[in-house]
Coordinates of C-alpha atoms in Angstrom, one line a residue:
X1 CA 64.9 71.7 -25.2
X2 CA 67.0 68.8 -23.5
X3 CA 65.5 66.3 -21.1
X4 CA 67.0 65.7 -17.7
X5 CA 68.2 62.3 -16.9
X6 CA 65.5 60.6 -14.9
X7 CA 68.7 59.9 -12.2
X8 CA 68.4 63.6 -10.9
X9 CA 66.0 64.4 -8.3
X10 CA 64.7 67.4 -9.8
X11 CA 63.0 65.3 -12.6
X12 CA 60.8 63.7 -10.1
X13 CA 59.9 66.9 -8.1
X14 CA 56.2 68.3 -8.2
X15 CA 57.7 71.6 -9.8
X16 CA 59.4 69.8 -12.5
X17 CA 56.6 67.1 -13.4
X18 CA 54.3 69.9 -13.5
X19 CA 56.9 72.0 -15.9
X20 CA 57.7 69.2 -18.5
X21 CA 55.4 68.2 -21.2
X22 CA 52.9 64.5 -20.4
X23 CA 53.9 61.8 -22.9
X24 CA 51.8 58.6 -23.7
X25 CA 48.3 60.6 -22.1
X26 CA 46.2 58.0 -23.2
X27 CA 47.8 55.4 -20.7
X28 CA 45.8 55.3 -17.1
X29 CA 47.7 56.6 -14.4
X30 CA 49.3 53.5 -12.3
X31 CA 47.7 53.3 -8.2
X32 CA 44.4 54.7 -9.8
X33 CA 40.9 52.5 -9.7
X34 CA 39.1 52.4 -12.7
X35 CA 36.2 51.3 -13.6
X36 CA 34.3 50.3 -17.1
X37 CA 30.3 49.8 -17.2
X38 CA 29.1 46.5 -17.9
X39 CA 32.2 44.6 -16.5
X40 CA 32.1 44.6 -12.9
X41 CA 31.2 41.2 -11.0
X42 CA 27.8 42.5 -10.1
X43 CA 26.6 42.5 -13.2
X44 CA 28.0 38.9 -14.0
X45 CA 25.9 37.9 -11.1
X46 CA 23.1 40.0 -11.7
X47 CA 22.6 41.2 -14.9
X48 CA 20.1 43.7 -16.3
X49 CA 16.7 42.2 -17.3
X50 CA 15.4 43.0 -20.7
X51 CA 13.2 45.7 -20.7
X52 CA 10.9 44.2 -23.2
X53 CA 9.0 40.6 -22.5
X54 CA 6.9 38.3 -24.2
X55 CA 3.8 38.7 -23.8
X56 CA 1.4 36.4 -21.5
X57 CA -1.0 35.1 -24.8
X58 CA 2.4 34.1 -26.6
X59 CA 4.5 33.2 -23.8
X60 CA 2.6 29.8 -23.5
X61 CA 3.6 28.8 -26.8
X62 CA 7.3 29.3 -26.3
X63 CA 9.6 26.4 -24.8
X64 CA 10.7 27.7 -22.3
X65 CA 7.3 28.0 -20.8
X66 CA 7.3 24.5 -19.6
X67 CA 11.7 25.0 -18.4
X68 CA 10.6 27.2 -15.7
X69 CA 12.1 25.9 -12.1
X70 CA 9.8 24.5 -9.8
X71 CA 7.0 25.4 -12.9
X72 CA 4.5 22.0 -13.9
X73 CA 4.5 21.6 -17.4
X74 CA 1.7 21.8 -19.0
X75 CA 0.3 21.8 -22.4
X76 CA -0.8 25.0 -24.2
X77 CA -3.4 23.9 -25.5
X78 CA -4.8 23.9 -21.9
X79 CA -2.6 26.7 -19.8
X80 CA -5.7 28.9 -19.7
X81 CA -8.3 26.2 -19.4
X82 CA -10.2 26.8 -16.0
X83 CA -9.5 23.4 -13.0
X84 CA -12.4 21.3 -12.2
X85 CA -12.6 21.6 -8.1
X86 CA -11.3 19.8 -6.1
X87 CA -14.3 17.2 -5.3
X88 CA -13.9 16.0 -8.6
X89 CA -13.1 12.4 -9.7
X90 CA -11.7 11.6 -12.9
X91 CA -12.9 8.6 -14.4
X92 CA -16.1 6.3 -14.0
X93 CA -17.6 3.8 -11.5
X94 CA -16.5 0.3 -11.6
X95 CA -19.8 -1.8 -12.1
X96 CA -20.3 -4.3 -9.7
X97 CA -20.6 -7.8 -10.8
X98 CA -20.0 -11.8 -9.8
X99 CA -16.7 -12.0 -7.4
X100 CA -14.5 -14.5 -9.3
X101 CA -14.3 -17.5 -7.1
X102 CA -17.9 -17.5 -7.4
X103 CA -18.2 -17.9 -10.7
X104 CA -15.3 -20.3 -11.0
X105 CA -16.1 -22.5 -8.2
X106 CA -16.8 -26.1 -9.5
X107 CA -19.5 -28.6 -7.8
X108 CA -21.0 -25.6 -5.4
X109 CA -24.1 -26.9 -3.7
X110 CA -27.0 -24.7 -3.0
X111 CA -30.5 -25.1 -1.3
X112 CA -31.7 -28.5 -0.9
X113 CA -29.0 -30.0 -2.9
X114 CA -26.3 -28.7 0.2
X115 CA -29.1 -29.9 2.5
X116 CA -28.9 -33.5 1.0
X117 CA -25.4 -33.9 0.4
X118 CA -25.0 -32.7 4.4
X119 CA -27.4 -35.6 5.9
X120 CA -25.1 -38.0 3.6
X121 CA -22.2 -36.7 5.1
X122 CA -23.1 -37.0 8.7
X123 CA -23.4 -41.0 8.4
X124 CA -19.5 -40.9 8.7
X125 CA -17.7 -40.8 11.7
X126 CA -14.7 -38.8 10.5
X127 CA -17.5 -35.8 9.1
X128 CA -18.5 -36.1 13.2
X129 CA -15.4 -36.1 14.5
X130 CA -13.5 -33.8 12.4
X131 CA -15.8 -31.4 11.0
X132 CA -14.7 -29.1 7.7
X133 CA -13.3 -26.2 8.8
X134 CA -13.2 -27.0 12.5
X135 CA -10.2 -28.9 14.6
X136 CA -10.5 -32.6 15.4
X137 CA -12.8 -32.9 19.1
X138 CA -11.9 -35.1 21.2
X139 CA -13.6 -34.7 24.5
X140 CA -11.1 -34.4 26.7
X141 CA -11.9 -33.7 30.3
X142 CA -9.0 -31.6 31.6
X143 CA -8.4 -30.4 35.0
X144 CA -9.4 -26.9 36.6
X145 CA -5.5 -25.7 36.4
X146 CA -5.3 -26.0 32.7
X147 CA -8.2 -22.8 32.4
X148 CA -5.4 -20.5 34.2
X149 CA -4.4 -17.8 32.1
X150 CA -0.6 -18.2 33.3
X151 CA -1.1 -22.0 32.9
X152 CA 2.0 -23.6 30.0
X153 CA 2.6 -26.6 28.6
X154 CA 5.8 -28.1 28.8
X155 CA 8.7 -28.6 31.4
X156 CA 10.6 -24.9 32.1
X157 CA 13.7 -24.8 30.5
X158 CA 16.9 -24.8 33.0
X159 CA 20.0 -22.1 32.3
X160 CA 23.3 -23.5 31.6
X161 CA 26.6 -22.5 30.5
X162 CA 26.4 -19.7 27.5
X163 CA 28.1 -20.2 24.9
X164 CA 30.7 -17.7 25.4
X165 CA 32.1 -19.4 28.4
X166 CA 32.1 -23.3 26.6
X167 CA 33.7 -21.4 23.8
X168 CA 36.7 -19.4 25.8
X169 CA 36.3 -20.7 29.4
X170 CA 37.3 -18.9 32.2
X171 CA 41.2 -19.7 33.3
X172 CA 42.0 -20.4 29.9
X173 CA 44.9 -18.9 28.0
X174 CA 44.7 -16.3 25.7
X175 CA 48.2 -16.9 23.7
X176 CA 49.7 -20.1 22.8
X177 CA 53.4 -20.7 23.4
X178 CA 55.4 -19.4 20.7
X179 CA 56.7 -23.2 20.3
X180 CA 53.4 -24.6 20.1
X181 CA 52.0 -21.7 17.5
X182 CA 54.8 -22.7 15.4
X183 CA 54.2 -26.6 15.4
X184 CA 50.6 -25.5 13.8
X185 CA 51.7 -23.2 11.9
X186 CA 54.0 -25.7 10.1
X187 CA 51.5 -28.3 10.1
X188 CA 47.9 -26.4 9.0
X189 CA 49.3 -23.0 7.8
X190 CA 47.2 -21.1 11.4
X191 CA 48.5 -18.0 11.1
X192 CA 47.6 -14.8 13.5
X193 CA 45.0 -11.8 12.4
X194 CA 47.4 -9.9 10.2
X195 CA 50.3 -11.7 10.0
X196 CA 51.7 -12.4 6.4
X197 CA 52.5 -15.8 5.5
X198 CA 56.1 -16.7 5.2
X199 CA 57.1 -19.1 2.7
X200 CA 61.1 -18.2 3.5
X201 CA 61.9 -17.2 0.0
X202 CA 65.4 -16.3 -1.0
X203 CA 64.6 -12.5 -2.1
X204 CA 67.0 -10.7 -4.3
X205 CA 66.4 -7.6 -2.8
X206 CA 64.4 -6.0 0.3
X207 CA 60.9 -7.5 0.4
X208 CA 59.9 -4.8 3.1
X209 CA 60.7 -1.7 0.7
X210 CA 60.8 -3.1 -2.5
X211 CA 57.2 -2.6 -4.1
X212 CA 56.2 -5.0 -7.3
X213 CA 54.5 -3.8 -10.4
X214 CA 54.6 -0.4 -12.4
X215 CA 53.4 3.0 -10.5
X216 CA 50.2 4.6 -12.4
X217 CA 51.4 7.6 -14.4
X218 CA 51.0 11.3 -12.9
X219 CA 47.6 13.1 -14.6
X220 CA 48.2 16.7 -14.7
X221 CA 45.0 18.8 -14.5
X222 CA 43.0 16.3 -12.9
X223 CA 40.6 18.3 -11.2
X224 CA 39.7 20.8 -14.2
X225 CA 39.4 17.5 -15.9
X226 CA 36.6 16.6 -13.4
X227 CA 34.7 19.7 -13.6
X228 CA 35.1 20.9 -16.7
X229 CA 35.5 17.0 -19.0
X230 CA 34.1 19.0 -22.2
X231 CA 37.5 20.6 -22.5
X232 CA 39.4 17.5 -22.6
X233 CA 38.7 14.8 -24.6
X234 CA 35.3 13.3 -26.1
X235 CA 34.1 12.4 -22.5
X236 CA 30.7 14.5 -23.2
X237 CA 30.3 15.9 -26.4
X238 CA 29.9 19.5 -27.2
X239 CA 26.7 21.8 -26.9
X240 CA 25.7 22.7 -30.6
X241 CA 23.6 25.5 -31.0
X242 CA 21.2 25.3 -34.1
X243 CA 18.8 27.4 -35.5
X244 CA 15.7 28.6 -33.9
X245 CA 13.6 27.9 -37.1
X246 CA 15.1 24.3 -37.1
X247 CA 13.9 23.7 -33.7
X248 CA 10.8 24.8 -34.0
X249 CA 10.1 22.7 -36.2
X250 CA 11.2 19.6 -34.5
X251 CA 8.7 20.4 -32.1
X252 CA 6.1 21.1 -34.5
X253 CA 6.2 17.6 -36.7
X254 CA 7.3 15.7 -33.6
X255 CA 5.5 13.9 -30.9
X256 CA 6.1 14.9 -27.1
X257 CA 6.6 12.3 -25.3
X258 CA 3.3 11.8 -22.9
X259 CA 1.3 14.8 -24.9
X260 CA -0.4 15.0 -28.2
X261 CA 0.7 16.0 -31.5
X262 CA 0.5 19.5 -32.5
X263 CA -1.8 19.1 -35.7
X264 CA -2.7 23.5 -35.6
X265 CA -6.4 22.4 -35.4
X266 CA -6.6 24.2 -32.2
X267 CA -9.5 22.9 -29.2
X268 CA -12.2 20.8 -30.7
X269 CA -15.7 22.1 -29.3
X270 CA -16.6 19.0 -27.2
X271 CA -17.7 18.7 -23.7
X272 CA -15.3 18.3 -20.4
X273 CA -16.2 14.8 -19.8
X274 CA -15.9 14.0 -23.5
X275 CA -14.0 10.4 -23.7
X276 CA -13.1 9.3 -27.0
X277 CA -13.2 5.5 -28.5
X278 CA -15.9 3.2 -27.6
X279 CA -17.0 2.2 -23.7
X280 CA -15.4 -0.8 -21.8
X281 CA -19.5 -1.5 -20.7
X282 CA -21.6 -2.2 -23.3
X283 CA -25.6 -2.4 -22.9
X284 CA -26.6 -6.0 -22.5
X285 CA -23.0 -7.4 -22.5
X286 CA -22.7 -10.9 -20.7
X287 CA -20.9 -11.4 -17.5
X288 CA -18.2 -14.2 -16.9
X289 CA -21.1 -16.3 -15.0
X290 CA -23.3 -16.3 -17.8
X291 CA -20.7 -17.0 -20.3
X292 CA -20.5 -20.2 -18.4
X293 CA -23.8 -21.7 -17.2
X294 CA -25.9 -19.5 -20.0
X295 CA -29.2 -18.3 -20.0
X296 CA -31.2 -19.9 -22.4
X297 CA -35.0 -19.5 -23.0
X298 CA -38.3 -21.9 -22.4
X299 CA -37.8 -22.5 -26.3
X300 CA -34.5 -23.7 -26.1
X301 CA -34.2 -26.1 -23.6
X302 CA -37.5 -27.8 -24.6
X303 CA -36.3 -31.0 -26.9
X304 CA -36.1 -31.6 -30.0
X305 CA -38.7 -32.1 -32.3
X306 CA -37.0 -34.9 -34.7
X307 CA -36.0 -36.8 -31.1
X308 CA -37.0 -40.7 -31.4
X309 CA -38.1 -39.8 -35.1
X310 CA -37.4 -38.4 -38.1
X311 CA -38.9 -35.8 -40.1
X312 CA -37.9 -36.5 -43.1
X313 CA -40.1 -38.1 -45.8
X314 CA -39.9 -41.4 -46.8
X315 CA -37.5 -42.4 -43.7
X316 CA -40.2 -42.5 -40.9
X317 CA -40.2 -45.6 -38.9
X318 CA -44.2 -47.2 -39.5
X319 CA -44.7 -49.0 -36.2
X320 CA -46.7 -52.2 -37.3
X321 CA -48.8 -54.3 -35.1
X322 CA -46.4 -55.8 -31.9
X323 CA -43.9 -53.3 -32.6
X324 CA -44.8 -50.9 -30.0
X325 CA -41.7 -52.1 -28.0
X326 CA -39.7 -52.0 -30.4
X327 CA -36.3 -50.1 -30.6
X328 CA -35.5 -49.0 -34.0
X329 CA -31.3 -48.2 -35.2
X330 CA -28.2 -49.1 -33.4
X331 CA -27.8 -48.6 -29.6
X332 CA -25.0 -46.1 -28.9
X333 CA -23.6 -49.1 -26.5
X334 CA -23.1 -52.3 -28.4
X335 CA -24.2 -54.4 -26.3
X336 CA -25.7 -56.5 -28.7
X337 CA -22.4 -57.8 -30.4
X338 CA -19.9 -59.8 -28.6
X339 CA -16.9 -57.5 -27.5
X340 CA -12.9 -58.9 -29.1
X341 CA -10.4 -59.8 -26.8
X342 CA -8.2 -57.2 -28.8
X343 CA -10.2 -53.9 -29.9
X344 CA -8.4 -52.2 -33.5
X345 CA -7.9 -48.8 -33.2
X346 CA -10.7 -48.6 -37.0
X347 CA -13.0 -50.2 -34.6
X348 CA -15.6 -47.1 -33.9
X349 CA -17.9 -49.4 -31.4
X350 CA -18.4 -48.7 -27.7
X351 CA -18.3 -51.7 -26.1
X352 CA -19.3 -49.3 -22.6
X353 CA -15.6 -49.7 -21.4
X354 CA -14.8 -46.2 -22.2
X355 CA -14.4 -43.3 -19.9
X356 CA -16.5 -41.0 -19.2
X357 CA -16.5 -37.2 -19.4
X358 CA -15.8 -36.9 -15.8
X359 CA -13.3 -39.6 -15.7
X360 CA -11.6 -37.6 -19.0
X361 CA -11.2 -34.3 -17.0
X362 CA -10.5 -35.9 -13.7
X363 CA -8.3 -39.0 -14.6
X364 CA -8.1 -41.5 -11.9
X365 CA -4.6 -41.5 -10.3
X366 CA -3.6 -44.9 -10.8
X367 CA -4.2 -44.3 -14.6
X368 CA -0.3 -42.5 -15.0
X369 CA 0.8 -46.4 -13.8
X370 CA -1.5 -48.1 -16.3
X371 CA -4.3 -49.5 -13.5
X372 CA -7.5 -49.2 -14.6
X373 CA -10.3 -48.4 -12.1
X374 CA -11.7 -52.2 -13.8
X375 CA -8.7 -53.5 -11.3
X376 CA -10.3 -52.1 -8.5
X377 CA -13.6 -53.9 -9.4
X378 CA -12.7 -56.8 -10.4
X379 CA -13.9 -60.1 -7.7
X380 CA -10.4 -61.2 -6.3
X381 CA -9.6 -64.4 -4.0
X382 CA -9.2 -63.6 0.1
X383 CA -5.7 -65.1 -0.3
X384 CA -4.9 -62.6 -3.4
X385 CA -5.9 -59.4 -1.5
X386 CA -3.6 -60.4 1.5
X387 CA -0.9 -61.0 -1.0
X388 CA -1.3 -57.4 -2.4
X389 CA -1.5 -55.8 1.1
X390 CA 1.4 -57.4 2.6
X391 CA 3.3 -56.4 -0.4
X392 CA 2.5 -53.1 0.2
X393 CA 3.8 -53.1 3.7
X394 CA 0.0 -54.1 5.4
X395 CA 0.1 -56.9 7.2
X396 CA -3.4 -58.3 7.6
X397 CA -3.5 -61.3 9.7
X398 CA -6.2 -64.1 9.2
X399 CA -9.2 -62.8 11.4
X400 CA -9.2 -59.6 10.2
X401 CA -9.0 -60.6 6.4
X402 CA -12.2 -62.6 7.1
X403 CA -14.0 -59.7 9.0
X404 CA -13.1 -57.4 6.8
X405 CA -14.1 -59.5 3.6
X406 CA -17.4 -60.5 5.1
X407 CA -18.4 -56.5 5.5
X408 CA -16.9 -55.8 1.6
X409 CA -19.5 -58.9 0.5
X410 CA -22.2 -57.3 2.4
X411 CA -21.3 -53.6 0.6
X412 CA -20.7 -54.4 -2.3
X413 CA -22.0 -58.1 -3.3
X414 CA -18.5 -59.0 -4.2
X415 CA -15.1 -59.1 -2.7
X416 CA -12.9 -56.7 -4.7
X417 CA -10.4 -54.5 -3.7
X418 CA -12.5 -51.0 -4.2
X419 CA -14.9 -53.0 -1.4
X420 CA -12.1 -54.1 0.6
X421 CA -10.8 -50.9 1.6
X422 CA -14.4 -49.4 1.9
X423 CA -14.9 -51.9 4.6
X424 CA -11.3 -51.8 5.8
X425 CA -12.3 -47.6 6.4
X426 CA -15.3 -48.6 7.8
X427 CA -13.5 -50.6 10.8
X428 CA -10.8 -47.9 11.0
X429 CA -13.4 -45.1 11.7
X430 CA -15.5 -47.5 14.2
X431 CA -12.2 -47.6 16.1
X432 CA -12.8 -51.8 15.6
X433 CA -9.3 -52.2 14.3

């Protein structure tokens, strides 16, 4: 049977679609919706859940136990351990013990050894008039006004100009004649806020639309780029997806950061408040305060018993008839030889010039300029001690050298300069000089 042209009207008529034969059935009909399970957006966005889940004894051990949103992470060795309340503290009490600046506080006086040292201290007139800890009194008698509590010190402050108005004064102008802005122009190189400088170049072309340099190249696909930088070059590299076996055990043999390692030993039988390694406080451990000043027994400060004597035989010193003063061995301070005008550095004698232990942890300050304290001491003419204090920028004039040198001879026996200034501070805190 012949087909109709598809030009002819009757081809397209419900009576002669219906009477010709379908071809190509298995092509959907055009204008109709169709629909396919499993593809629509709404199950994109929400798919089916599994019907089958892990179950809650398991579920702790799997990884993504502790990837959970808004879930704290928590080891499973402990998920199902019950929570102490909330009352409890972790950790223990801090002992209390010796604060450290007492402990490290040198030459602190106590009892009647502070009661002693205060009387001592009292003899001076600048303990009296400036006490320790307490501002300098000087018995001033002010008047009834000064009590006010509006009362101020000081002479009230009169206003002036601001500084905005010595700065751009009233009247002034506030644009310079064009002539005038040139002249500085020329001169300094003052331009105006903005205003390019013009160096009157001789430009081959347009400096106004001609623009310098080579323009960055066009990037096509610049945004997918920017949210999707896996696709296009080796910005971030690709997710690789490994075998579950392999990652298990990675996080079987290795350590998680901040928890234990996994040794399949499961939870030793051992108390809550079970600590392990040894105790920061030990029974009968020193504290920093008797580390320093000890503690020794009746035994051990009593002296000992070879002191003055010796106990061993054949080496005892026999005192003889007249003898009973007698001091047997070498004195620790030879005194008994003459001292050399140069000492050798073999020479192991103590001649009693050397310093002692407090002088060797609290050296003298004029030591770092080679003066010994011996300087100090030493008996020195009037005439030579006015020298040295004019040099220093003291003038003493003649009366006061000779008061001041008569109370030194009466201090110290001799006038040196260590008694010189003692009577010089003397004077000063009488208020004599």
């Amino acid at each position: 049977m012949a087909l109709k042209p598809p030009f002819q009207a009757s081809y397209y008529s419900n009576a002669g679609f219906q009477n010709q034969p379908r071809m190509n059935a298995n092509l959907p009909p055009a204008g109709l919706v169709t629909k396919m399970p499993d593809e629509g957006a709404e199950f994109c966005i929400k798919p089916e859940q599994p019907r089958t889940s892990t179950p809650p004894n398991i579920k702790k051990f799997r990884k993504s136990f502790n990837e959970e949103p808004g879930a704290k992470q928590i080891h499973y060795g402990v998920a199902d351990d019950p929570l102490p309340p909330e009352s409890f503290t972790y950790g223990k009490k801090t002992h209390g013990s010796d604060h450290v600046h007492e402990v490290i506080k040198p030459n602190q006086l106590q009892g009647l050894t502070e009661f002693a040292n205060k009387l001592k201290e009292d003899k001076y007139a600048s303990s009296i008039r400036e006490p320790l800890g307490r501002p300098m009194e000087r018995n001033y008698e002010m008047p009834g006004v000064v009590h006010e509590p509006d009362f101020k010190y000081g002479v009230k402050t009169i206003g002036s100009e601001s500084a905005y108005t010595l700065i751009f004064p009233p009247g002034g102008k506030t644009m310079e004649p064009d002539d005038v802005r040139k002249m500085y122009y020329k001169s300094h190189g003052v331009t105006e806020a903005g205003e390019q400088i013009r160096r009157d170049y001789n430009w081959p072309v347009d400096k106004h639309e001609h623009r310098f340099g080579l323009p960055d190249p066009k990037q096509l696909d610049g945004a997918a780029i920017s949210l999707q930088p896996e696709k296009y070059g080796s910005t971030h590299p690709k997710t690789i997806i490994v075998q579950k076996t392999v990652e298990d055990f990675r996080s079987t043999a290795h350590e998680d950061l901040g928890k234990p390692r996994n040794l399949g030993q499961g939870k030793p039988n051992l108390p809550e408040d079970h600590a392990f390694g040894s105790s920061i406080h030990r029974k009968n451990e020193w504290t920093a305060k008797q580390c320093i000043h000890g503690q020794p027994n009746k035994r051990e400060v009593q002296p000992d018993p070879d002191l003055g004597r010796t106990n061993r035989l054949g080496f005892r010193n026999t005192v003889k008839d007249g003898d009973e003063d007698r001091q047997f061995g070498v004195p620790t301070i030879r005194n008994d030889i003459p001292k050399k005008s140069f000492k050798s550095v073999a020479d192991p004698n103590n001649y009693g010039d050397e310093a002692s232990a407090v002088q060797l942890l609290y050296p003298d300050f004029w030591l770092r300029y080679g003066i010994t304290i011996e300087e100090f001491r030493r008996e020195r003419p009037k005439e030579e001690i006015k020298d040295l204090f004019d040099c220093a920028g003291m003038e003493i004039k003649r009366g006061k050298l000779e008061a001041v040198c008569s109370k030194a001879l009466q201090f110290a026996g001799i006038v040196s300069l260590e008694s010189f200034i003692q009577a010089l501070r003397w004077y000063e805190a009488q208020g004599l000089v």
